[in-house]
PDB file of C-alpha atoms in Angstrom:
ATOM      1  CA  VAL A  10       0.422  -5.331   8.082  1.00 80.00           C
ATOM      2  CA  VAL A  11       0.735  -6.904   4.843  1.00 81.00           C
ATOM      3  CA  ILE A  12      -2.079  -7.502   2.128  1.00 85.00           C
ATOM      4  CA  THR A  13      -1.277  -9.756  -0.791  1.00 85.00           C
ATOM      5  CA  TRP A  14      -3.308 -10.335  -3.726  1.00 86.00           C
ATOM      6  CA  LYS A  15      -2.473 -12.342  -6.821  1.00 89.00           C
ATOM      7  CA  ILE A  16      -2.176  -9.767  -9.581  1.00 90.00           C
ATOM      8  CA  ASN A  17      -4.926  -9.973 -11.389  1.00 91.00           C
ATOM      9  CA  SER A  18      -7.341  -9.960  -8.416  1.00 90.00           C
ATOM     10  CA  GLY A  19      -5.716  -6.924  -6.493  1.00 90.00           C
ATOM     11  CA  ILE A  20      -5.604  -4.667  -9.831  1.00 90.00           C
ATOM     12  CA  LYS A  21      -8.967  -5.310 -10.885  1.00 91.00           C
ATOM     13  CA  ASP A  22     -11.309  -2.246 -10.318  1.00 89.00           C
ATOM     14  CA  GLU A  23      -8.264  -1.142  -8.402  1.00 90.00           C
ATOM     15  CA  ARG A  24      -8.875  -2.823  -5.061  1.00 91.00           C
ATOM     16  CA  CYS A  25      -5.215  -2.904  -3.869  1.00 92.00           C
ATOM     17  CA  ILE A  26      -5.957   1.404  -3.815  1.00 93.00           C
ATOM     18  CA  LYS A  27      -9.506   1.354  -2.514  1.00 92.00           C
ATOM     19  CA  ILE A  28      -8.736  -1.158   0.291  1.00 93.00           C
ATOM     20  CA  PHE A  29      -6.686   1.869   1.811  1.00 93.00           C
ATOM     21  CA  PHE A  30      -9.466   4.287   1.292  1.00 92.00           C
ATOM     22  CA  ASP A  31     -12.006   1.960   2.888  1.00 94.00           C
ATOM     23  CA  PHE A  32      -9.601   1.507   6.009  1.00 93.00           C
ATOM     24  CA  ASP A  33      -9.491   5.237   6.224  1.00 92.00           C
ATOM     25  CA  ARG A  34     -13.263   5.594   6.005  1.00 94.00           C
ATOM     26  CA  VAL A  35     -14.031   2.895   8.386  1.00 96.00           C
ATOM     27  CA  ILE A  36     -11.365   4.420  11.285  1.00 96.00           C
ATOM     28  CA  GLU A  37     -12.915   8.169  10.432  1.00 95.00           C
ATOM     29  CA  GLY A  38     -16.215   6.869  11.421  1.00 97.00           C
ATOM     30  CA  ARG A  39     -15.151   5.563  14.430  1.00 97.00           C
ATOM     31  CA  SER A  40     -13.024   8.955  15.088  1.00 97.00           C
ATOM     32  CA  ALA A  41     -15.328  10.176  17.933  1.00 97.00           C
ATOM     33  CA  TYR A  42     -14.831   6.693  19.400  1.00 97.00           C
ATOM     34  CA  TYR A  43     -11.026   6.458  19.242  1.00 97.00           C
ATOM     35  CA  ASN A  44     -11.020   9.867  20.431  1.00 97.00           C
ATOM     36  CA  SER A  45     -12.976   9.603  23.609  1.00 97.00           C
ATOM     37  CA  THR A  46     -11.787   6.236  24.697  1.00 97.00           C
ATOM     38  CA  TYR A  47      -7.890   6.277  23.791  1.00 97.00           C
ATOM     39  CA  GLY A  48      -7.499  10.384  23.160  1.00 97.00           C
ATOM     40  CA  VAL A  49      -6.090   9.791  19.769  1.00 97.00           C
ATOM     41  CA  VAL A  50      -7.456   8.607  16.175  1.00 97.00           C
ATOM     42  CA  PRO A  51      -5.083   5.846  14.742  1.00 95.00           C
ATOM     43  CA  ARG A  52      -3.549   7.249  11.500  1.00 92.00           C
ATOM     44  CA  PHE A  53      -1.619   5.164   9.174  1.00 92.00           C
ATOM     45  CA  LYS A  54       0.159   5.037   5.775  1.00 93.00           C
ATOM     46  CA  ALA A  55       1.244   2.485   3.189  1.00 94.00           C
ATOM     47  CA  ALA A  56       2.961   1.600   0.238  1.00 94.00           C
ATOM     48  CA  LEU A  57       1.868  -0.633  -2.829  1.00 94.00           C
ATOM     49  CA  HIS A  58       4.291  -2.613  -4.693  1.00 93.00           C
ATOM     50  CA  CYS A  59       4.324  -5.945  -6.893  1.00 92.00           C
ATOM     51  CA  GLY A  60       6.080  -8.981  -7.317  1.00 90.00           C
ATOM     52  CA  LYS A  61       6.820 -12.655  -6.580  1.00 89.00           C
ATOM     53  CA  VAL A  62       6.220 -13.251  -2.727  1.00 85.00           C
ATOM     54  CA  MET A  63       7.330 -16.955  -1.209  1.00 83.00           C
ATOM     55  CA  VAL A  64       4.928 -18.241   1.510  1.00 83.00           C
ATOM     56  CA  GLY A  65       6.269 -20.671   3.622  1.00 88.00           C
ATOM     57  CA  GLU A  66       4.629 -22.235   6.859  1.00 87.00           C
ATOM     58  CA  ILE A  67       6.237 -22.388  10.008  1.00 88.00           C
ATOM     59  CA  GLY A  68       6.208 -24.310  13.452  1.00 87.00           C
ATOM     60  CA  ARG A  69       5.018 -27.454  14.385  1.00 85.00           C
ATOM     61  CA  ILE A  70       2.141 -26.531  17.202  1.00 88.00           C
ATOM     62  CA  LYS A  71       1.873 -22.875  16.796  1.00 86.00           C
ATOM     63  CA  LYS A  72       2.340 -22.761  13.005  1.00 86.00           C
ATOM     64  CA  THR A  73       2.264 -19.267  11.252  1.00 86.00           C
ATOM     65  CA  LEU A  74       3.175 -17.849   8.038  1.00 80.00           C
ATOM     66  CA  LYS A  75       6.262 -16.045   6.844  1.00 82.00           C
ATOM     67  CA  PHE A  76       6.403 -13.985   3.630  1.00 80.00           C
ATOM     68  CA  THR A  77       9.365 -13.120   2.063  1.00 80.00           C
ATOM     69  CA  GLY A  78      10.687 -11.802  -1.065  1.00 82.00           C
ATOM     70  CA  ASP A  79      12.289  -8.804  -2.514  1.00 83.00           C
ATOM     71  CA  VAL A  80       8.987  -7.065  -3.373  1.00 88.00           C
ATOM     72  CA  LEU A  81       8.585  -6.963   0.497  1.00 88.00           C
ATOM     73  CA  ASN A  82      11.588  -5.177   1.110  1.00 87.00           C
ATOM     74  CA  THR A  83      10.817  -3.043  -1.785  1.00 88.00           C
ATOM     75  CA  CYS A  84       7.265  -1.957  -0.559  1.00 89.00           C
ATOM     76  CA  ALA A  85       8.513  -1.408   3.102  1.00 89.00           C
ATOM     77  CA  ARG A  86      11.252   1.021   1.575  1.00 88.00           C
ATOM     78  CA  ILE A  87       8.982   2.898  -0.545  1.00 91.00           C
ATOM     79  CA  GLU A  88       6.489   3.224   2.491  1.00 91.00           C
ATOM     80  CA  LYS A  89       9.642   4.836   4.339  1.00 89.00           C
ATOM     81  CA  VAL A  90      10.900   7.315   1.619  1.00 87.00           C
ATOM     82  CA  ALA A  91       7.217   8.187   1.047  1.00 87.00           C
ATOM     83  CA  GLY A  92       6.492   8.576   4.872  1.00 89.00           C
ATOM     84  CA  SER A  93       9.336  10.837   5.337  1.00 90.00           C
ATOM     85  CA  ARG A  94       7.866  13.275   2.307  1.00 90.00           C
ATOM     86  CA  GLY A  95       4.394  13.328   3.884  1.00 92.00           C
ATOM     87  CA  VAL A  96       2.482  10.797   1.643  1.00 94.00           C
ATOM     88  CA  ARG A  97       0.147   8.433   3.359  1.00 94.00           C
ATOM     89  CA  LEU A  98      -0.217   6.169   0.037  1.00 95.00           C
ATOM     90  CA  ALA A  99       2.406   5.911  -2.424  1.00 95.00           C
ATOM     91  CA  ILE A 100       2.428   3.285  -5.264  1.00 94.00           C
ATOM     92  CA  SER A 101       5.334   2.032  -7.435  1.00 93.00           C
ATOM     93  CA  GLU A 102       5.462   2.467 -11.181  1.00 91.00           C
ATOM     94  CA  ASN A 103       6.265  -1.146 -11.466  1.00 91.00           C
ATOM     95  CA  LEU A 104       2.521  -1.674 -10.338  1.00 94.00           C
ATOM     96  CA  THR A 105       0.814   1.235 -12.055  1.00 92.00           C
ATOM     97  CA  SER A 106       2.303   0.412 -15.379  1.00 91.00           C
ATOM     98  CA  GLN A 107       0.098  -3.027 -15.051  1.00 90.00           C
ATOM     99  CA  MET A 108      -3.160  -0.920 -13.810  1.00 90.00           C
ATOM    100  CA  GLN A 109      -5.511   1.249 -16.111  1.00 83.00           C
ATOM    101  CA  LEU A 110      -5.065   4.506 -13.616  1.00 82.00           C
ATOM    102  CA  ASN A 111      -6.052   7.625 -14.523  1.00 78.00           C
ATOM    103  CA  LYS A 112      -2.784   9.492 -14.235  1.00 79.00           C
ATOM    104  CA  SER A 113      -4.538  12.357 -12.900  1.00 81.00           C
ATOM    105  CA  ASN A 114      -4.850  10.135 -10.106  1.00 86.00           C
ATOM    106  CA  LEU A 115      -1.264   9.962  -9.125  1.00 91.00           C
ATOM    107  CA  ARG A 116       1.526  12.875  -8.143  1.00 91.00           C
ATOM    108  CA  GLU A 117       4.944  12.148  -8.877  1.00 90.00           C
ATOM    109  CA  LEU A 118       7.373  11.578  -6.658  1.00 88.00           C
ATOM    110  CA  GLU A 119      11.283  12.205  -7.386  1.00 72.00           C
ATOM    111  CA  ASP A 120      13.057   9.010  -8.281  1.00 76.00           C
ATOM    112  CA  VAL A 121      14.813   7.515  -5.497  1.00 77.00           C
ATOM    113  CA  HIS A 122      17.694   4.978  -5.002  1.00 77.00           C
ATOM    114  CA  LEU A 123      16.026   2.571  -2.694  1.00 75.00           C
ATOM    115  CA  LYS A 124      18.484   1.207  -0.423  1.00 75.00           C
ATOM    116  CA  GLY A 125      19.776  -2.591  -1.721  1.00 74.00           C
ATOM    117  CA  LYS A 126      18.409  -1.732  -5.185  1.00 74.00           C
ATOM    118  CA  GLN A 127      20.769  -1.136  -8.128  1.00 76.00           C
ATOM    119  CA  GLU A 128      18.227   0.429 -10.380  1.00 81.00           C
ATOM    120  CA  VAL A 129      16.057   3.918  -9.521  1.00 83.00           C
ATOM    121  CA  VAL A 130      12.320   3.075  -8.547  1.00 84.00           C
ATOM    122  CA  LYS A 131      10.316   5.411  -9.834  1.00 89.00           C
ATOM    123  CA  ILE A 132       7.128   5.946  -6.847  1.00 91.00           C
ATOM    124  CA  TYR A 133       3.872   7.989  -6.730  1.00 93.00           C
ATOM    125  CA  GLU A 134       1.505   9.540  -4.182  1.00 94.00           C
ATOM    126  CA  VAL A 135      -2.083   8.299  -4.706  1.00 93.00           C
ATOM    127  CA  VAL A 136      -4.053  11.461  -4.529  1.00 86.00           C
ATOM    128  CA  SER A 137      -7.596  11.428  -3.036  1.00 68.00           C
ATOM    129  CA  ASN A 138      -9.914  10.854  -5.712  1.00 59.00           C
ATOM    130  CA  ASN A 139     -14.019   9.839  -5.597  1.00 55.00           C
ATOM    131  CA  ARG A 140     -13.367   7.135  -7.929  1.00 54.00           C
ATOM    132  CA  LEU A 141     -10.956   5.409  -6.006  1.00 55.00           C
ATOM    133  CA  GLU A 142     -12.775   6.205  -2.856  1.00 55.00           C
ATOM    134  CA  SER A 143     -15.904   4.435  -3.684  1.00 50.00           C
ATOM    135  CA  GLY A 144     -15.364   1.178  -2.038  1.00 50.00           C
ATOM    136  CA  ALA A 145     -13.777  -1.712  -3.149  1.00 44.00           C
TER     137      ALA A 145
END
């Protein structure tokens, strides 16, 4: 799933982070149902990054939106690296620098050289915190 915001809307009140915890709460609240119906409770992980995204409409009869841009590739690579380290929610330094986050809510992961990137990218694990988990 790709969720996009205009930057000011996404970072306002940490919405781009809080939505992760909101989804997590909904799934947890339905965990008994998922377990009894499917024998498993869904789990997910996510990565947050910012940048320009190009959006295009494709097709004549069945139209779909196509998102492209370096930001999507970078975000996918951040998620892959973070996931390999058991991190469920990762955020790029590029995005944290635009937010007023309390650094105690973040745990720095080592700098990583992402495939296709010239520069090292600093990523953080977002640590569960009541303020960030209090809804969007």
